[in-house]
Structure formats: structure tokens, C-alpha cells
Amino acid sequence: MEAIAAVLEHELEEAFEVKNKKSLHRYVMLLADNIVKKENYEKDQSDVRSDIAILAENMKLGFERTDQRFEEMNQRFEAMQIQMDRRFDAVDKRFSMMFVFMNIGMSLIILMTILFKFVT
């Protein structure tokens, strides 16, 4: 930084008429202090890039875990749907059988009534 400050001070003295050397020196020091070294800038940029890459990877893993949880929930709901379908089929079979037995029973009662009327 000192070398840059010395070069800047010398170049400004050559380029302009200097009225106050102390003021020029303060200006050059302020300017030199605020100049970021290329190495520091590149290091900071690489740190930021690596942080962004880590965040992106964490987000990707989080989305994968969320997708996995949704898939597991979907499988559970499908299993529940299959189980409910089996229950409804069983109830439907029982209801169908009950309907058949009721029809047979009513047919027998009607047949017995007809036979009873015919016999008497």
C-alpha cells in the first residue's frame, strides 16, 4: 500500500500544481487505504462463491428430503386407499349376499302363500 501511495502522490504532484503537500499526502493515503487489493478481492469472491455453492447444495438436499417425504406420504395414502377399497368390496359382497338372501326369502314366502291359497 505504501508503494501505491508513493506512486500516486508522485504522479499527482507531476500532473497538478500542488498548493499543500500535506493535503495531497492525506488524500493519497485515504485513497490508498480504500483501494482493495486484488488478492483480497479474489479471495472474498471465492469465499462468497463457495458459500453460495454450499447453500445451493443444502437447498438441493432439503428439496430431495421434502420430495422423499411426499413420496412416502403418497405411498401411505395409496396403501390406505387399497385398504379402503378392500373394505368397501367386502361390505359390497355382504350387502349383495344379503340382498340375494332377502330375494330368495321373499320368493319362498310368496311361493308358500300361493301354495297355501291353492291348497285351501
XYZ file of N, CA, C and O in Angstrom:
480
model
N 0.819 -1.190 0.000
C 0.000 0.000 0.000
C 0.866 1.258 0.000
O 0.505 2.233 -0.633
N 1.940 1.172 0.738
C 2.828 2.340 0.801
C 3.410 2.661 -0.570
O 3.546 3.824 -0.946
N 3.717 1.615 -1.336
C 4.284 1.829 -2.672
C 3.257 2.478 -3.585
O 3.574 3.411 -4.336
N 2.031 2.029 -3.500
C 0.966 2.620 -4.309
C 0.745 4.068 -3.908
O 0.586 4.954 -4.761
N 0.764 4.332 -2.613
C 0.576 5.699 -2.121
C 1.699 6.607 -2.621
O 1.443 7.747 -3.048
N 2.926 6.127 -2.594
C 4.063 6.939 -3.060
C 3.954 7.225 -4.551
O 4.196 8.352 -5.009
N 3.570 6.226 -5.331
C 3.430 6.410 -6.780
C 2.307 7.399 -7.074
O 2.455 8.311 -7.898
N 1.178 7.249 -6.404
C 0.055 8.169 -6.613
C 0.438 9.602 -6.249
O 0.128 10.549 -6.983
N 1.098 9.740 -5.128
C 1.494 11.082 -4.676
C 2.445 11.725 -5.691
O 2.288 12.891 -6.066
N 3.410 10.953 -6.157
C 4.369 11.475 -7.134
C 3.670 11.863 -8.441
O 3.926 12.934 -9.008
N 2.779 11.006 -8.928
C 2.091 11.264 -10.186
C 1.179 12.485 -10.083
O 1.099 13.291 -11.008
N 0.485 12.622 -8.954
C -0.374 13.793 -8.776
C 0.432 15.084 -8.659
O 0.011 16.132 -9.149
N 1.588 15.000 -8.017
C 2.459 16.185 -7.934
C 2.926 16.608 -9.319
O 3.032 17.812 -9.608
N 3.213 15.627 -10.176
C 3.676 15.921 -11.531
C 2.533 16.454 -12.405
O 2.749 17.299 -13.262
N 1.312 15.923 -12.182
C 0.198 16.278 -13.054
C -0.433 17.621 -12.693
O -0.921 18.328 -13.569
N -0.439 17.963 -11.422
C -1.119 19.179 -10.975
C -0.180 20.063 -10.170
O 0.794 19.587 -9.604
N -0.573 21.321 -10.087
C 0.167 22.243 -9.229
C -0.316 22.010 -7.801
O -1.498 22.142 -7.502
N 0.594 21.656 -6.909
C 0.233 21.321 -5.533
C 0.440 22.542 -4.655
O 1.539 23.080 -4.573
N -0.629 22.953 -3.957
C -0.539 24.086 -3.055
C -0.196 23.631 -1.649
O 0.491 24.339 -0.923
N -0.706 22.438 -1.271
C -0.493 21.952 0.087
C -0.095 20.484 0.005
O -0.913 19.615 -0.284
N 1.186 20.207 0.298
C 1.698 18.836 0.196
C 1.072 17.927 1.260
O 0.830 16.748 1.004
N 0.784 18.460 2.437
C 0.171 17.643 3.495
C -1.238 17.219 3.084
O -1.644 16.069 3.306
N -1.976 18.122 2.464
C -3.320 17.795 1.994
C -3.269 16.729 0.910
O -4.073 15.790 0.898
N -2.309 16.877 -0.015
C -2.132 15.868 -1.053
C -1.777 14.520 -0.434
O -2.315 13.487 -0.824
N -0.898 14.518 0.534
C -0.493 13.281 1.211
C -1.707 12.628 1.906
O -1.902 11.408 1.808
N -2.516 13.444 2.613
C -3.714 12.885 3.277
C -4.671 12.282 2.248
O -5.217 11.197 2.450
N -4.873 12.995 1.123
C -5.760 12.500 0.061
C -5.262 11.166 -0.494
O -6.016 10.211 -0.646
N -3.986 11.097 -0.766
C -3.403 9.872 -1.314
C -3.514 8.733 -0.305
O -3.813 7.593 -0.669
N -3.296 9.019 0.967
C -3.402 7.967 1.998
C -4.836 7.472 2.118
O -5.075 6.265 2.240
N -5.814 8.396 2.094
C -7.228 7.990 2.125
C -7.564 7.121 0.919
O -8.225 6.088 1.036
N -7.102 7.560 -0.242
C -7.357 6.806 -1.466
C -6.701 5.430 -1.410
O -7.319 4.413 -1.729
N -5.474 5.378 -0.969
C -4.739 4.104 -0.903
C -5.347 3.165 0.131
O -5.393 1.949 -0.078
N -5.824 3.721 1.244
C -6.441 2.877 2.274
C -7.744 2.253 1.783
O -8.128 1.162 2.230
N -8.432 2.939 0.886
C -9.714 2.435 0.399
C -9.598 1.564 -0.839
O -10.593 1.033 -1.314
N -8.396 1.429 -1.373
C -8.186 0.548 -2.515
C -8.085 -0.884 -1.994
O -7.355 -1.173 -1.047
N -8.833 -1.743 -2.615
C -8.834 -3.149 -2.212
C -7.802 -3.879 -3.052
O -7.762 -3.737 -4.281
N -6.999 -4.675 -2.382
C -6.013 -5.464 -3.115
C -6.717 -6.542 -3.923
O -7.745 -7.077 -3.523
N -6.165 -6.825 -5.081
C -6.754 -7.805 -5.985
C -6.837 -9.180 -5.314
O -7.846 -9.874 -5.451
N -5.822 -9.542 -4.566
C -5.818 -10.850 -3.897
C -6.949 -10.941 -2.881
O -7.632 -11.960 -2.786
N -7.121 -9.846 -2.093
C -8.202 -9.843 -1.103
C -9.562 -9.931 -1.780
O -10.464 -10.647 -1.323
N -9.722 -9.182 -2.872
C -10.986 -9.190 -3.608
C -11.280 -10.586 -4.152
O -12.388 -11.104 -4.005
N -10.281 -11.205 -4.784
C -10.473 -12.543 -5.344
C -10.758 -13.564 -4.254
O -11.593 -14.460 -4.434
N -10.071 -13.428 -3.115
C -10.319 -14.354 -2.006
C -11.742 -14.194 -1.488
O -12.450 -15.180 -1.258
N -12.174 -12.944 -1.307
C -13.543 -12.696 -0.846
C -14.567 -13.238 -1.834
O -15.576 -13.833 -1.441
N -14.302 -13.036 -3.124
C -15.220 -13.534 -4.145
C -15.285 -15.060 -4.134
O -16.354 -15.644 -4.261
N -14.141 -15.707 -3.975
C -14.147 -17.170 -3.942
C -14.852 -17.677 -2.681
O -15.542 -18.698 -2.731
N -14.688 -16.945 -1.562
C -15.407 -17.323 -0.348
C -16.914 -17.209 -0.547
O -17.679 -18.098 -0.146
N -17.326 -16.120 -1.189
C -18.754 -15.924 -1.447
C -19.277 -17.017 -2.372
O -20.343 -17.580 -2.141
N -18.496 -17.326 -3.415
C -18.924 -18.380 -4.343
C -19.034 -19.724 -3.636
O -19.972 -20.479 -3.874
N -18.070 -20.029 -2.781
C -18.134 -21.312 -2.078
C -19.312 -21.334 -1.108
O -19.980 -22.359 -0.969
N -19.597 -20.191 -0.464
C -20.766 -20.123 0.426
C -22.056 -20.321 -0.361
O -22.963 -21.033 0.089
N -22.133 -19.707 -1.533
C -23.318 -19.872 -2.369
C -23.456 -21.321 -2.821
O -24.553 -21.880 -2.838
N -22.333 -21.941 -3.163
C -22.372 -23.348 -3.582
C -22.846 -24.235 -2.429
O -23.641 -25.158 -2.639
N -22.380 -23.949 -1.226
C -22.811 -24.721 -0.049
C -24.297 -24.531 0.181
O -25.036 -25.490 0.441
N -24.776 -23.280 0.092
C -26.202 -23.008 0.268
C -27.043 -23.720 -0.796
O -28.095 -24.294 -0.491
N -26.563 -23.689 -2.029
C -27.287 -24.362 -3.111
C -27.351 -25.867 -2.859
O -28.389 -26.499 -3.071
N -26.258 -26.436 -2.401
C -26.235 -27.878 -2.103
C -27.178 -28.214 -0.955
O -27.907 -29.206 -1.009
N -27.164 -27.364 0.086
C -28.081 -27.583 1.209
C -29.538 -27.477 0.764
O -30.384 -28.272 1.203
N -29.829 -26.511 -0.089
C -31.192 -26.374 -0.596
C -31.582 -27.595 -1.429
O -32.698 -28.105 -1.312
N -30.658 -28.066 -2.240
C -30.931 -29.245 -3.067
C -31.228 -30.458 -2.182
O -32.186 -31.188 -2.425
N -30.409 -30.643 -1.146
C -30.643 -31.757 -0.229
C -31.982 -31.609 0.490
O -32.702 -32.585 0.693
N -32.305 -30.375 0.881
C -33.589 -30.129 1.546
C -34.759 -30.456 0.632
O -35.736 -31.075 1.064
N -34.661 -30.054 -0.632
C -35.727 -30.368 -1.582
C -35.822 -31.870 -1.811
O -36.931 -32.418 -1.943
N -34.684 -32.549 -1.864
C -34.712 -34.000 -2.042
C -35.379 -34.679 -0.853
O -36.164 -35.610 -1.026
N -35.060 -34.210 0.372
C -35.711 -34.783 1.558
C -37.213 -34.511 1.545
O -38.012 -35.384 1.901
N -37.601 -33.314 1.123
C -39.025 -32.987 1.040
C -39.712 -33.869 0.008
O -40.806 -34.390 0.259
N -39.073 -34.052 -1.142
C -39.637 -34.926 -2.172
C -39.776 -36.355 -1.647
O -40.783 -37.029 -1.909
N -38.790 -36.801 -0.895
C -38.834 -38.147 -0.332
C -39.992 -38.277 0.659
O -40.721 -39.269 0.648
N -40.180 -37.249 1.507
C -41.298 -37.292 2.459
C -42.639 -37.309 1.734
O -43.552 -38.047 2.116
N -42.758 -36.515 0.661
C -44.003 -36.519 -0.100
C -44.240 -37.876 -0.749
O -45.374 -38.353 -0.805
N -43.172 -38.489 -1.241
C -43.304 -39.811 -1.842
C -43.755 -40.836 -0.805
O -44.611 -41.675 -1.076
N -43.172 -40.761 0.401
C -43.581 -41.673 1.467
C -45.043 -41.448 1.839
O -45.797 -42.414 2.044
N -45.455 -40.191 1.927
C -46.855 -39.895 2.233
C -47.769 -40.412 1.123
O -48.847 -40.967 1.388
N -47.336 -40.259 -0.111
C -48.117 -40.745 -1.239
C -48.289 -42.269 -1.160
O -49.381 -42.786 -1.396
N -47.219 -42.971 -0.803
C -47.293 -44.430 -0.669
C -48.242 -44.817 0.461
O -49.023 -45.768 0.331
N -48.193 -44.054 1.580
C -49.112 -44.347 2.685
C -50.560 -44.133 2.263
O -51.439 -44.934 2.587
N -50.815 -43.040 1.543
C -52.182 -42.790 1.096
C -52.649 -43.848 0.098
O -53.814 -44.253 0.125
N -51.739 -44.292 -0.765
C -52.103 -45.354 -1.698
C -52.420 -46.643 -0.946
O -53.380 -47.341 -1.292
N -51.647 -46.966 0.074
C -51.912 -48.158 0.884
C -53.255 -48.020 1.597
O -54.039 -48.986 1.653
N -53.533 -46.830 2.121
C -54.828 -46.600 2.772
C -55.968 -46.740 1.762
O -57.023 -47.300 2.079
N -55.762 -46.240 0.547
C -56.788 -46.340 -0.491
C -57.061 -47.799 -0.839
O -58.210 -48.204 -0.987
N -56.001 -48.592 -0.958
C -56.165 -50.022 -1.256
C -56.925 -50.708 -0.133
O -57.844 -51.503 -0.372
N -56.555 -50.383 1.107
C -57.235 -50.979 2.260
C -58.716 -50.576 2.277
O -59.591 -51.415 2.520
N -59.014 -49.316 2.004
C -60.404 -48.866 1.978
C -61.173 -49.534 0.836
O -62.344 -49.923 1.005
N -60.520 -49.697 -0.317
C -61.172 -50.381 -1.438
C -61.525 -51.816 -1.059
O -62.614 -52.308 -1.391
N -60.633 -52.494 -0.361
C -60.899 -53.872 0.082
C -62.075 -53.910 1.051
O -62.931 -54.800 0.963
N -62.107 -52.942 1.973
C -63.227 -52.897 2.922
C -64.550 -52.661 2.196
O -65.553 -53.312 2.487
N -64.574 -51.714 1.266
C -65.799 -51.451 0.527
C -66.227 -52.658 -0.299
O -67.422 -52.965 -0.402
N -65.252 -53.360 -0.888
C -65.579 -54.573 -1.638
C -66.184 -55.620 -0.719
O -67.160 -56.293 -1.100
N -65.621 -55.766 0.477
C -66.158 -56.739 1.436
C -67.580 -56.353 1.852
O -68.476 -57.213 1.916
N -67.806 -55.091 2.126
C -69.154 -54.632 2.502
C -70.108 -54.838 1.327
O -71.255 -55.263 1.508
N -69.637 -54.534 0.128
C -70.476 -54.715 -1.058
C -70.856 -56.179 -1.228
O -72.004 -56.506 -1.561
N -69.906 -57.088 -1.014
C -70.211 -58.520 -1.123
C -71.251 -58.929 -0.078
O -72.189 -59.660 -0.382
N -71.060 -58.444 1.154
C -72.034 -58.778 2.208
C -73.415 -58.226 1.868
O -74.424 -58.898 2.027
N -73.457 -56.991 1.385
C -74.728 -56.379 1.025
C -75.379 -57.135 -0.132
O -76.582 -57.394 -0.141
N -74.554 -57.526 -1.137
C -75.096 -58.282 -2.273
C -75.644 -59.617 -1.812
O -76.722 -60.044 -2.269
N -74.913 -60.277 -0.928
C -75.380 -61.575 -0.411
C -76.671 -61.397 0.396
O -77.598 -62.202 0.278
N -76.746 -60.339 1.175
C -77.946 -60.078 1.964
C -79.127 -59.823 1.027
O -80.236 -60.327 1.243
N -78.909 -59.094 -0.040
C -79.962 -58.812 -0.998
C -80.448 -60.107 -1.668
O -81.649 -60.322 -1.844
N -79.511 -60.988 -2.018
C -79.864 -62.273 -2.637
C -80.686 -63.103 -1.654
O -81.736 -63.670 -2.023
N -80.247 -63.194 -0.400
C -80.989 -63.972 0.596
C -82.373 -63.383 0.850
O -83.354 -64.120 1.024
N -82.478 -62.064 0.857
C -83.793 -61.440 1.043
C -84.709 -61.766 -0.139
O -85.892 -62.067 0.049
N -84.154 -61.737 -1.352
C -84.972 -62.078 -2.522
C -85.426 -63.530 -2.486
O -86.580 -63.840 -2.790
N -84.487 -64.408 -2.104
C -84.850 -65.832 -2.003
C -85.913 -66.006 -0.920
O -86.902 -66.726 -1.111
N -85.717 -65.346 0.207
C -86.692 -65.447 1.306
C -88.055 -64.922 0.898
O -89.089 -65.560 1.172
N -88.106 -63.780 0.254
C -89.389 -63.219 -0.191
C -90.029 -64.133 -1.230
O -91.252 -64.332 -1.228
N -89.206 -64.681 -2.117
C -89.743 -65.603 -3.131
C -90.351 -66.824 -2.463
O -91.422 -67.304 -2.860
N -89.670 -67.339 -1.440
C -90.197 -68.506 -0.716
C -91.498 -68.157 -0.006
O -92.453 -68.952 -0.013
N -91.566 -66.998 0.609
C -92.796 -66.589 1.306
C -93.932 -66.451 0.300
O -95.055 -66.929 0.537
N -93.661 -65.828 -0.844
C -94.701 -65.667 -1.872
C -95.120 -67.031 -2.404
O -96.313 -67.307 -2.573
N -94.151 -67.903 -2.662
C -94.457 -69.245 -3.147
C -95.285 -70.014 -2.138
O -96.268 -70.677 -2.493
N -94.908 -69.907 -0.853
C -95.676 -70.608 0.189
C -97.088 -70.040 0.297
O -98.062 -70.782 0.469
N -97.217 -68.724 0.135
C -98.542 -68.105 0.211
C -99.407 -68.586 -0.954
O -100.581 -68.916 -0.793
N -98.815 -68.658 -2.161
C -99.554 -69.123 -3.331
C -99.957 -70.570 -3.149
O -101.086 -70.961 -3.430
N -99.024 -71.404 -2.663
C -99.324 -72.813 -2.442
C -100.388 -72.982 -1.365
O -101.278 -73.821 -1.494
N -100.329 -72.180 -0.345
C -101.309 -72.257 0.749
C -102.703 -71.877 0.213
O -103.696 -72.537 0.530
N -102.765 -70.836 -0.637
C -104.039 -70.432 -1.224
C -104.548 -71.509 -2.173
O -105.744 -71.754 -2.260
N -103.626 -72.117 -2.906
C -104.018 -73.124 -3.863
C -104.508 -74.377 -3.170
O -105.432 -75.035 -3.626
N -103.879 -74.762 -2.075
C -104.233 -75.969 -1.320
C -105.546 -75.764 -0.589
O -106.364 -76.660 -0.475
N -105.830 -74.634 -0.081
C -107.062 -74.407 0.688
C -108.201 -73.949 -0.106
O -108.647 -73.877 -1.075
